[in-house]
Coordinates of C-alpha atoms and ligand atoms in Angstrom, one line a residue:
Chain J
M15 CA -30.4 19.1 11.2
T16 CA -31.9 19.1 7.4
K17 CA -31.7 15.3 8.0
A18 CA -33.7 15.4 11.3
L19 CA -36.4 17.8 10.1
S20 CA -36.7 15.5 6.7
L21 CA -37.5 12.2 8.7
A22 CA -39.7 14.5 11.3
V23 CA -41.4 15.4 7.9
L24 CA -41.9 12.1 7.0
F25 CA -43.5 10.7 9.6
A26 CA -46.0 13.6 9.7
I27 CA -47.3 13.0 6.3
W28 CA -47.3 9.2 7.0
E29 CA -49.1 10.0 10.5
V30 CA -51.8 12.0 8.7
A31 CA -52.3 9.9 5.6
A32 CA -52.9 6.9 8.2
L33 CA -55.7 9.0 10.3
V34 CA -57.0 9.6 7.0
A35 CA -56.9 6.2 5.8
Q36 CA -58.3 4.8 9.2
S37 CA -57.6 1.3 7.2
R38 CA -55.5 -1.6 8.7
L39 CA -53.0 -2.0 6.0
L40 CA -51.6 2.0 6.7
P41 CA -51.3 2.0 11.0
T42 CA -50.1 5.3 12.5
P43 CA -46.5 5.6 13.4
G44 CA -48.0 5.5 17.3
T45 CA -49.4 2.0 16.5
I46 CA -46.1 0.9 15.8
I47 CA -44.2 2.3 18.1
G48 CA -46.1 0.6 20.9
T49 CA -46.0 -3.1 18.9
I50 CA -42.2 -2.6 18.8
G51 CA -42.4 -2.4 22.6
L52 CA -44.7 -5.2 23.1
E53 CA -42.4 -6.9 20.7
I54 CA -39.0 -6.2 23.0
R55 CA -40.5 -6.3 26.3
S56 CA -42.0 -10.0 25.3
G57 CA -38.5 -11.1 24.0
E58 CA -39.6 -11.8 20.5
M59 CA -38.3 -9.1 18.8
P60 CA -34.9 -9.4 20.1
F61 CA -34.6 -13.1 19.5
Q62 CA -35.4 -13.0 16.1
F63 CA -32.7 -10.0 15.7
A64 CA -30.1 -12.0 17.3
C65 CA -31.2 -14.8 14.6
T66 CA -30.5 -12.6 12.1
L67 CA -27.8 -10.5 13.6
G68 CA -25.6 -13.8 14.0
R69 CA -26.5 -14.8 9.9
V70 CA -25.1 -11.3 8.9
G71 CA -22.2 -11.7 11.2
V72 CA -21.2 -15.3 9.9
A73 CA -21.8 -14.9 6.3
F74 CA -20.3 -10.9 6.0
T75 CA -17.3 -12.4 8.0
V76 CA -16.7 -15.2 5.9
A77 CA -17.8 -13.6 2.6
F78 CA -15.1 -10.8 3.7
V79 CA -11.8 -13.1 4.6
L80 CA -11.9 -15.2 1.7
G81 CA -13.2 -12.0 -0.9
T82 CA -10.0 -10.5 0.9
I83 CA -7.8 -13.6 -0.1
I84 CA -8.8 -14.4 -3.2
G85 CA -9.2 -10.6 -4.7
T86 CA -5.6 -10.0 -3.6
A87 CA -4.3 -13.1 -5.1
M88 CA -6.3 -12.4 -8.6
G89 CA -4.7 -8.7 -8.2
R90 CA -1.3 -9.4 -8.4
V91 CA -0.9 -12.7 -9.9
P92 CA -2.2 -12.9 -13.7
V93 CA -2.7 -16.3 -14.1
V94 CA -5.0 -16.5 -11.2
D95 CA -6.7 -13.7 -12.5
R96 CA -7.0 -15.5 -16.0
F97 CA -8.3 -18.6 -14.1
F98 CA -11.0 -17.4 -11.7
D99 CA -12.2 -14.6 -13.9
P100 CA -14.8 -16.5 -15.4
W101 CA -16.4 -17.8 -12.1
V102 CA -16.9 -14.4 -10.6
V103 CA -18.6 -13.1 -13.6
I104 CA -20.9 -16.2 -13.8
L105 CA -21.4 -15.7 -9.6
L106 CA -21.8 -11.7 -10.4
N107 CA -24.7 -12.5 -12.6
L108 CA -26.5 -15.5 -11.2
P109 CA -30.0 -13.9 -9.4
A110 CA -29.5 -14.3 -5.6
L111 CA -32.5 -16.2 -6.0
V112 CA -31.5 -19.0 -7.9
V113 CA -27.8 -19.4 -5.7
I114 CA -30.3 -19.8 -2.6
I115 CA -32.6 -22.3 -4.0
F116 CA -30.0 -24.4 -5.1
A117 CA -28.2 -24.3 -1.6
Y118 CA -30.7 -25.5 -0.2
L119 CA -31.6 -28.2 -2.8
W120 CA -28.4 -29.3 -2.4
I121 CA -27.3 -28.4 1.0
G122 CA -30.8 -29.1 2.5
L123 CA -32.7 -26.8 4.5
D124 CA -30.2 -26.0 7.6
E125 CA -28.0 -23.5 8.6
T126 CA -24.7 -24.5 6.5
A127 CA -27.4 -23.9 3.5
A128 CA -28.4 -20.5 4.3
I129 CA -24.7 -19.1 5.0
V130 CA -23.5 -20.4 1.8
A131 CA -26.1 -19.2 0.1
V132 CA -25.7 -15.7 1.2
V133 CA -21.9 -16.0 1.0
L134 CA -21.8 -17.1 -2.3
N135 CA -23.9 -13.7 -3.2
K136 CA -22.0 -11.4 -1.3
L137 CA -18.4 -13.0 -2.1
P138 CA -18.3 -11.7 -6.3
N139 CA -18.5 -7.9 -5.1
V140 CA -15.6 -8.3 -2.4
I141 CA -13.7 -10.0 -4.7
V142 CA -13.5 -7.2 -7.3
T143 CA -13.8 -4.6 -5.4
T144 CA -10.2 -5.9 -3.3
R145 CA -9.0 -7.0 -7.0
E146 CA -9.0 -3.3 -8.1
G147 CA -7.2 -2.5 -4.8
A148 CA -4.6 -5.1 -5.1
R149 CA -4.0 -4.0 -8.8
A150 CA -3.4 -0.4 -7.8
M151 CA -0.6 -1.1 -5.5
D152 CA 2.5 0.8 -5.3
A153 CA 5.1 -0.8 -6.8
H154 CA 7.3 1.6 -5.9
L155 CA 6.7 1.1 -2.0
A156 CA 7.3 -2.6 -2.8
E157 CA 10.4 -2.2 -3.9
M158 CA 11.1 -0.4 -0.6
A159 CA 10.2 -3.2 1.4
Q160 CA 12.2 -5.3 -0.3
V161 CA 15.3 -3.3 -0.2
F162 CA 14.7 -3.2 3.5
R163 CA 13.9 -6.7 4.3
F164 CA 10.5 -6.5 5.5
S165 CA 8.9 -9.7 7.0
A166 CA 5.8 -11.0 5.7
L167 CA 4.1 -9.8 8.1
K168 CA 5.2 -6.4 8.4
R169 CA 4.4 -6.3 4.4
L170 CA 0.8 -7.3 5.6
R171 CA 0.4 -5.0 8.3
H172 CA 2.1 -2.0 6.9
L173 CA 2.0 -2.4 3.0
L174 CA -1.2 -4.5 1.7
L175 CA -3.6 -3.8 4.2
P176 CA -2.9 0.3 4.4
Q177 CA -3.2 -0.1 0.7
L178 CA -6.3 -2.2 0.9
A179 CA -8.1 -0.3 3.6
P180 CA -10.2 2.0 1.0
Y181 CA -11.1 -0.4 -1.1
L182 CA -12.1 -3.2 1.5
A183 CA -14.0 -0.3 3.2
I184 CA -16.2 0.1 0.3
A185 CA -16.5 -3.6 0.0
A186 CA -18.1 -3.5 3.6
R187 CA -20.2 -0.8 3.0
S188 CA -21.8 -1.9 0.0
G189 CA -21.5 -5.7 1.2
L190 CA -22.9 -5.0 4.6
S191 CA -26.3 -3.6 3.1
T192 CA -26.1 -6.5 0.8
V193 CA -26.2 -9.3 3.3
W194 CA -28.9 -7.6 5.3
K195 CA -31.3 -8.0 2.4
I196 CA -30.3 -12.0 0.8
V197 CA -30.3 -12.4 4.9
L198 CA -34.0 -12.0 4.8
V199 CA -34.5 -13.6 1.9
V200 CA -32.8 -16.8 2.9
E201 CA -34.8 -17.0 6.0
L202 CA -38.2 -16.5 4.3
L203 CA -37.8 -19.0 2.2
G204 CA -35.9 -21.5 4.5
R205 CA -35.1 -20.4 8.0
P206 CA -37.6 -21.3 11.5
N207 CA -36.5 -17.8 13.0
G208 CA -35.4 -14.2 12.4
V209 CA -36.6 -11.2 10.8
G210 CA -37.4 -12.7 7.4
F211 CA -38.9 -15.6 8.9
V212 CA -41.0 -12.9 10.9
L213 CA -41.8 -10.6 7.8
G214 CA -42.9 -13.7 5.4
T215 CA -45.5 -15.4 8.7
S216 CA -46.5 -11.8 9.0
F217 CA -47.4 -11.4 5.5
S218 CA -49.3 -14.5 5.3
L219 CA -51.7 -12.9 8.1
F220 CA -52.0 -9.9 6.6
D221 CA -50.2 -8.0 10.1
V222 CA -49.2 -4.9 8.5
T223 CA -48.6 -3.5 11.8
K224 CA -45.7 -5.9 12.8
I225 CA -44.1 -5.9 9.5
L226 CA -43.7 -2.4 9.6
A227 CA -42.6 -2.7 13.1
Y228 CA -39.7 -5.1 12.2
A229 CA -38.7 -3.2 9.1
L230 CA -38.5 -0.2 10.8
M231 CA -36.5 -1.6 13.9
F232 CA -34.4 -3.7 10.6
V233 CA -33.1 0.1 8.8
A234 CA -32.8 1.8 12.5
L235 CA -30.3 -1.6 13.2
M236 CA -28.2 -1.0 9.7
L237 CA -27.9 2.4 10.1
G238 CA -26.9 2.1 13.7
V239 CA -24.0 -0.3 12.7
E240 CA -22.9 2.3 9.3
I241 CA -22.6 5.0 11.9
L242 CA -20.9 3.0 14.8
G243 CA -18.9 0.5 12.7
V244 CA -18.0 1.3 9.4
Q245 CA -17.6 4.8 9.4
P246 CA -15.4 5.2 12.4
F247 CA -13.4 2.7 10.7
E248 CA -12.9 4.7 7.2
R249 CA -11.9 7.9 9.2
R250 CA -9.1 5.6 11.1
A251 CA -8.1 4.2 7.9
A252 CA -8.1 8.0 6.2
R253 CA -6.0 9.3 8.9
W254 CA -3.1 10.1 6.7
R255 CA -4.5 11.4 4.2
P256 CA -3.6 15.5 3.3
R257 CA -6.0 17.3 5.2
R258 CA -8.5 19.4 2.4
V259 CA -8.0 22.9 3.8
Chain M
M17 CA 44.9 6.1 -13.3
N18 CA 42.2 5.8 -15.4
G19 CA 40.5 2.4 -16.2
A20 CA 42.6 0.8 -13.1
P21 CA 40.9 -1.1 -9.9
H22 CA 42.1 -0.3 -6.5
A23 CA 45.0 -1.7 -5.9
G24 CA 45.7 -3.5 -2.3
V25 CA 42.1 -3.1 -1.1
P26 CA 39.6 -6.2 -1.9
D27 CA 36.2 -5.6 -3.8
A28 CA 33.2 -6.0 -1.3
F29 CA 30.8 -6.1 -4.1
E30 CA 30.9 -6.4 -7.7
I31 CA 28.4 -6.3 -10.5
T32 CA 28.5 -7.3 -13.9
V33 CA 26.1 -6.9 -16.5
T34 CA 26.6 -8.7 -19.7
R35 CA 23.6 -6.8 -21.3
K36 CA 20.6 -5.6 -20.2
A37 CA 17.8 -4.1 -22.1
H38 CA 14.4 -2.1 -21.4
V39 CA 11.7 -2.6 -23.6
A40 CA 9.5 0.3 -24.2
A41 CA 5.7 0.7 -24.3
D42 CA 5.8 0.4 -28.1
A43 CA 8.1 -3.0 -28.0
T44 CA 11.3 -1.5 -29.0
R45 CA 14.3 -2.6 -27.1
V46 CA 16.6 -0.4 -25.6
V47 CA 20.1 -1.5 -24.4
V48 CA 21.0 0.5 -21.4
L49 CA 24.1 -1.9 -19.8
Q50 CA 26.4 -3.9 -22.3
D51 CA 29.5 -5.2 -20.6
F52 CA 29.9 -3.2 -17.7
I53 CA 32.1 -4.5 -15.0
L54 CA 32.2 -2.2 -11.9
S55 CA 33.8 -3.3 -8.4
L56 CA 33.5 -1.8 -5.1
P57 CA 36.2 -1.6 -3.2
K58 CA 36.1 -2.1 0.7
S59 CA 34.6 1.0 2.8
G60 CA 35.1 2.9 -0.7
F61 CA 32.6 6.0 -1.8
V62 CA 32.4 5.7 -5.5
A63 CA 30.2 7.9 -7.3
L64 CA 28.9 7.6 -10.4
I65 CA 28.9 10.5 -12.3
G66 CA 27.0 10.6 -16.3
P67 CA 24.2 12.2 -18.6
S68 CA 20.7 11.5 -17.5
G69 CA 18.8 8.8 -19.2
C70 CA 22.4 7.1 -19.5
G71 CA 21.5 3.8 -17.3
K72 CA 22.4 4.5 -14.0
T73 CA 18.9 4.0 -12.3
T74 CA 18.9 0.9 -14.1
L75 CA 22.4 0.1 -12.9
L76 CA 21.7 0.7 -9.1
R77 CA 18.0 -1.5 -9.4
I78 CA 20.2 -4.5 -10.7
A79 CA 23.0 -4.1 -7.4
A80 CA 20.0 -3.6 -5.2
G81 CA 18.3 -6.9 -6.5
L82 CA 15.4 -5.2 -7.5
D83 CA 15.7 -5.7 -11.1
Q84 CA 16.3 -9.2 -12.5
S85 CA 15.7 -9.7 -15.8
F86 CA 19.2 -9.1 -16.9
V87 CA 22.4 -11.2 -18.3
G88 CA 25.6 -11.2 -15.4
K89 CA 25.2 -11.5 -12.1
V90 CA 26.0 -9.1 -8.9
R91 CA 28.5 -10.5 -6.3
N92 CA 28.0 -9.6 -2.2
P93 CA 30.5 -12.2 -1.1
E94 CA 30.4 -10.8 2.4
A95 CA 26.3 -10.7 2.5
L96 CA 26.9 -6.8 3.4
R97 CA 23.2 -5.1 4.5
L98 CA 21.8 -2.8 2.3
G99 CA 20.5 0.2 2.5
V100 CA 19.1 2.2 -0.5
V101 CA 18.1 5.8 -0.8
F102 CA 15.8 6.1 -4.2
Q103 CA 15.5 8.8 -6.4
E104 CA 12.7 9.4 -5.1
P105 CA 12.1 9.5 -0.9
R106 CA 9.4 6.2 -1.2
L107 CA 8.1 6.8 2.6
L108 CA 5.1 4.8 3.4
P109 CA 2.0 7.8 3.2
W110 CA -0.1 5.9 6.2
R111 CA 3.2 5.7 8.7
N112 CA 4.2 8.9 10.1
V113 CA 8.2 10.1 10.0
A114 CA 9.2 7.9 13.3
E115 CA 7.6 4.9 12.3
N116 CA 9.0 4.8 8.9
I117 CA 12.3 4.4 10.0
A118 CA 11.6 2.1 12.6
L119 CA 9.9 -0.1 10.2
A120 CA 13.1 -0.4 8.0
R121 CA 15.1 -1.3 10.8
P122 CA 15.6 -4.8 12.3
A123 CA 14.2 -5.5 15.5
A124 CA 17.6 -6.4 17.0
M125 CA 19.1 -3.0 16.5
P126 CA 19.3 -0.2 19.0
D127 CA 16.8 2.9 18.1
N128 CA 19.1 5.8 16.4
T129 CA 16.2 7.8 15.0
A130 CA 16.2 10.5 17.9
D131 CA 20.0 10.9 16.6
L132 CA 19.7 11.0 13.4
A133 CA 16.5 13.0 13.1
D134 CA 18.6 15.1 15.1
R135 CA 21.6 15.1 12.8
L136 CA 19.4 15.6 9.8
G137 CA 17.6 18.5 11.1
F138 CA 14.1 17.0 11.2
T139 CA 13.4 16.6 14.8
S140 CA 10.3 18.8 14.9
V141 CA 8.1 16.5 12.2
L142 CA 8.7 12.9 14.0
S143 CA 5.0 12.5 14.4
R144 CA 3.9 13.8 11.0
Y145 CA 2.9 12.3 8.0
P146 CA 4.9 11.9 4.8
S147 CA 1.9 14.2 3.0
E148 CA 2.4 16.9 5.5
L149 CA 6.4 17.3 4.7
S150 CA 8.2 19.2 1.8
L151 CA 10.3 17.3 -0.4
G152 CA 13.2 18.3 0.7
L153 CA 12.2 17.2 4.5
A154 CA 11.0 13.7 3.1
R155 CA 14.5 13.5 1.7
R156 CA 16.2 13.8 4.9
V157 CA 13.9 11.2 6.1
S158 CA 15.0 8.6 3.1
L159 CA 18.5 9.2 4.2
A160 CA 17.6 8.9 7.9
R161 CA 15.8 5.4 6.7
A162 CA 18.9 4.3 5.1
L163 CA 21.6 4.9 7.3
A164 CA 19.4 4.2 10.1
I165 CA 20.3 0.1 9.7
D166 CA 23.7 0.6 9.8
P167 CA 24.6 -0.7 5.9
G168 CA 27.2 -2.2 5.0
L169 CA 26.7 -1.1 1.5
L170 CA 24.7 2.3 0.8
L171 CA 23.3 2.6 -2.8
L172 CA 22.0 6.4 -3.2
D173 CA 20.2 7.8 -6.1
E174 CA 20.7 11.6 -6.8
P175 CA 19.7 12.0 -3.3
F176 CA 20.2 15.8 -3.1
V177 CA 18.8 17.3 -5.9
S178 CA 16.0 19.6 -5.5
L179 CA 17.4 20.7 -2.0
D180 CA 19.0 24.3 -1.3
G181 CA 22.5 24.6 -0.8
A182 CA 23.1 24.8 2.7
S183 CA 20.9 21.8 3.8
A184 CA 22.4 19.8 0.9
D185 CA 25.2 20.5 2.7
R186 CA 24.3 19.5 6.2
L187 CA 23.2 16.2 4.4
R188 CA 26.2 15.6 2.7
E189 CA 28.3 16.7 6.0
V190 CA 26.1 13.9 7.7
L191 CA 26.7 11.1 5.1
A192 CA 30.3 11.4 5.2
Q193 CA 30.6 11.3 8.3
T194 CA 28.5 8.3 9.0
V195 CA 29.7 6.3 6.5
G196 CA 33.3 7.2 7.6
Q197 CA 32.8 6.0 10.9
S198 CA 30.7 2.7 10.1
G199 CA 33.0 1.8 7.1
A200 CA 30.2 1.0 5.2
T201 CA 30.5 0.7 1.2
V202 CA 28.9 3.3 -1.2
L203 CA 27.5 3.5 -4.5
M204 CA 26.3 7.0 -5.4
V205 CA 24.6 8.2 -8.4
T206 CA 24.7 12.0 -9.2
H207 CA 24.9 14.4 -11.9
D208 CA 26.5 17.1 -9.4
V209 CA 30.4 16.4 -10.1
V210 CA 31.7 18.8 -7.9
E211 CA 29.2 17.2 -5.0
A212 CA 30.8 14.0 -6.1
I213 CA 34.5 15.2 -5.7
G214 CA 33.2 16.5 -2.5
L215 CA 32.3 12.6 -1.1
A216 CA 33.4 10.2 -2.8
D217 CA 37.1 8.9 -3.2
T218 CA 36.7 7.0 -6.6
L219 CA 34.8 8.7 -9.4
I220 CA 33.6 6.9 -12.4
V221 CA 32.7 9.1 -15.5
L222 CA 29.7 7.4 -17.1
S223 CA 29.1 7.7 -21.3
E224 CA 25.9 8.0 -22.9
R225 CA 23.3 5.3 -23.5
P226 CA 24.2 2.2 -23.4
A227 CA 26.4 3.5 -20.2
R228 CA 30.2 2.6 -20.9
I229 CA 33.0 3.7 -18.3
L230 CA 34.8 6.8 -19.7
A231 CA 37.3 7.2 -16.6
R232 CA 38.1 5.6 -13.3
I233 CA 39.5 8.6 -11.5
A234 CA 40.8 8.5 -8.0
L235 CA 40.6 11.1 -5.7
P236 CA 43.7 11.9 -3.3
A237 CA 42.8 11.2 0.3
P238 CA 41.3 12.8 2.6
R239 CA 37.9 12.4 1.3
G240 CA 35.6 15.3 1.8
R241 CA 38.6 18.1 2.3
R242 CA 39.5 18.6 -1.3
T243 CA 41.4 21.9 -1.6
I244 CA 39.7 24.2 -4.5
E245 CA 43.1 23.3 -6.9
D246 CA 42.0 19.6 -6.7
T247 CA 38.8 19.6 -7.6
E248 CA 39.5 21.8 -10.3
A249 CA 42.0 19.8 -11.3
I250 CA 39.7 16.9 -11.1
L251 CA 36.8 18.8 -12.9
A252 CA 39.2 19.0 -15.7
E253 CA 40.0 15.7 -15.9
V254 CA 36.5 14.6 -15.9
R255 CA 35.0 17.3 -18.7
K256 CA 38.4 15.7 -20.6
A257 CA 37.1 12.4 -20.4
Q258 CA 33.6 13.7 -21.4
A259 CA 34.7 15.3 -24.2
T260 CA 37.2 12.2 -25.4
A261 CA 33.6 10.4 -25.8
G262 CA 31.8 12.8 -27.7
Ligands
ADP321 N1 11.4 0.4 -17.3 C1 11.6 1.4 -18.6 N2 11.2 0.7 -19.6 C2 11.9 1.3 -20.6 N3 12.7 2.0 -20.6 C3 13.0 2.4 -19.4 C4 12.6 1.7 -18.5 N4 13.5 2.5 -17.6 C5 14.7 3.0 -17.8 N5 14.3 3.3 -19.5 C6 15.0 3.9 -20.3 O1 16.9 3.6 -19.7 C7 17.3 4.4 -20.0 C8 18.2 4.4 -18.7 O2 17.1 5.0 -17.5 P1 17.8 5.0 -16.3 O3 18.9 4.0 -16.0 O4 16.4 5.6 -15.2 O5 18.8 6.5 -16.5 P2 19.6 7.4 -15.5 O6 19.3 7.2 -14.3 O7 20.7 7.5 -16.0 O8 18.8 8.9 -16.1 C9 16.8 5.7 -20.4 O9 16.4 6.0 -21.5 C10 15.2 5.4 -20.1 O10 14.2 5.9 -20.8
MG322 MG1 17.9 7.9 -12.6

């Protein structure tokens, strides 16, 4: 309730400010909603969002799967941890922009380079978070599984993943928001389509209405994924926890 | 009869520990077991009694194959299937009671969860998660999990601690019945001498750390139905063994 009110107030202030300013640089919410409608009907917006969503989906999945495997290995095997730790630290501290530029320079201005750039930016976060989870695993339960001869698959499903789940949820949550943002930069710098590309061209044309239309839809979409995707997963993973009364 | 192995009955399991030391956090070494040999007769029920900290859990972990860093060997010639009741219940918190039991059971085995739950008295919580159970109930589930796999060798580490008298008696009875029928070989750690006398047919009295065998007492048959006089006599024998060590 409070949240809805807060949003309504924000839009009201915006409306008033836009009416007072009467500037091309600050369109009213109504103008923007109109533009969104036009863009959707023309098929332009759905296409650009599909391009971006596709990149987000692929990059997120690759980074997540790779990061989970590497992070678990590092958390469980000290030698692996010592070997890869410097790499992870370097990747963590490399500015996203540098990674993107070198991906385009070395691989070329293509889709692979775009995905690699996003994955490399996201990977170290997933690794560090998963490693934390793998280190915190319960040795008593591992012994129980050993004594009762759990198969590798049973161990994965009933021992490893449930213990990693809270960490994976953290990685997914923070991961999704970083990937979204980095994909836009990647598109801005070297792709002929996608939301980032549209924002770039609109910027050079000073088309503030279009920029705001795409930005608003983008935020709405991120919130949708958060509410419909991430939160239900977290609730499911936390089912067994003692309920607070 | 002290120290004498069972005549005639072949050994099903043998633990030989020439030396086992723990390295404490401050890097000092604590010798827990030295020149220790324990053989379990086939289908026998051996109870280990010893003071707290003498090395009982360490010995069980070695027997279970969970601790490999010791000098010696563990022989399991018939490859008996192992069932363990740990000192703590060790249930998977994210799986409910029925799933915890089912997961331990090899796929080929018939589902006996309902029967065990009924006999051990936890049918009403089969779909609950471990965090919703009292410690007593969790212990029952942990015992059921070990019995559910029809173990050839059952290791129990103080399984009835912190249970009220009546439930402990019920669990002991189910345990005695089940292993009596299946012919499982059992090694149980306890510090309750009367409990040991009630369940076991061989009593092993351990010394302070490093654990040595002070006495190996063969109990008169039948297991589980000792008279008060029998119990008193055995109790006296245990006390005598412990006194000579001190
Ligand atoms: N992982 C360990 N590291 C260091 N010392 C240990 C460890 N485990 C047990 N000990 C010590 O070894 C001794 C025997 O422990 P334990 O076998 O658990 O005894 P019990 O089960 O008979 O009470 C105790 O003095 C204990 O403090
Ligand atoms: Mg112990």
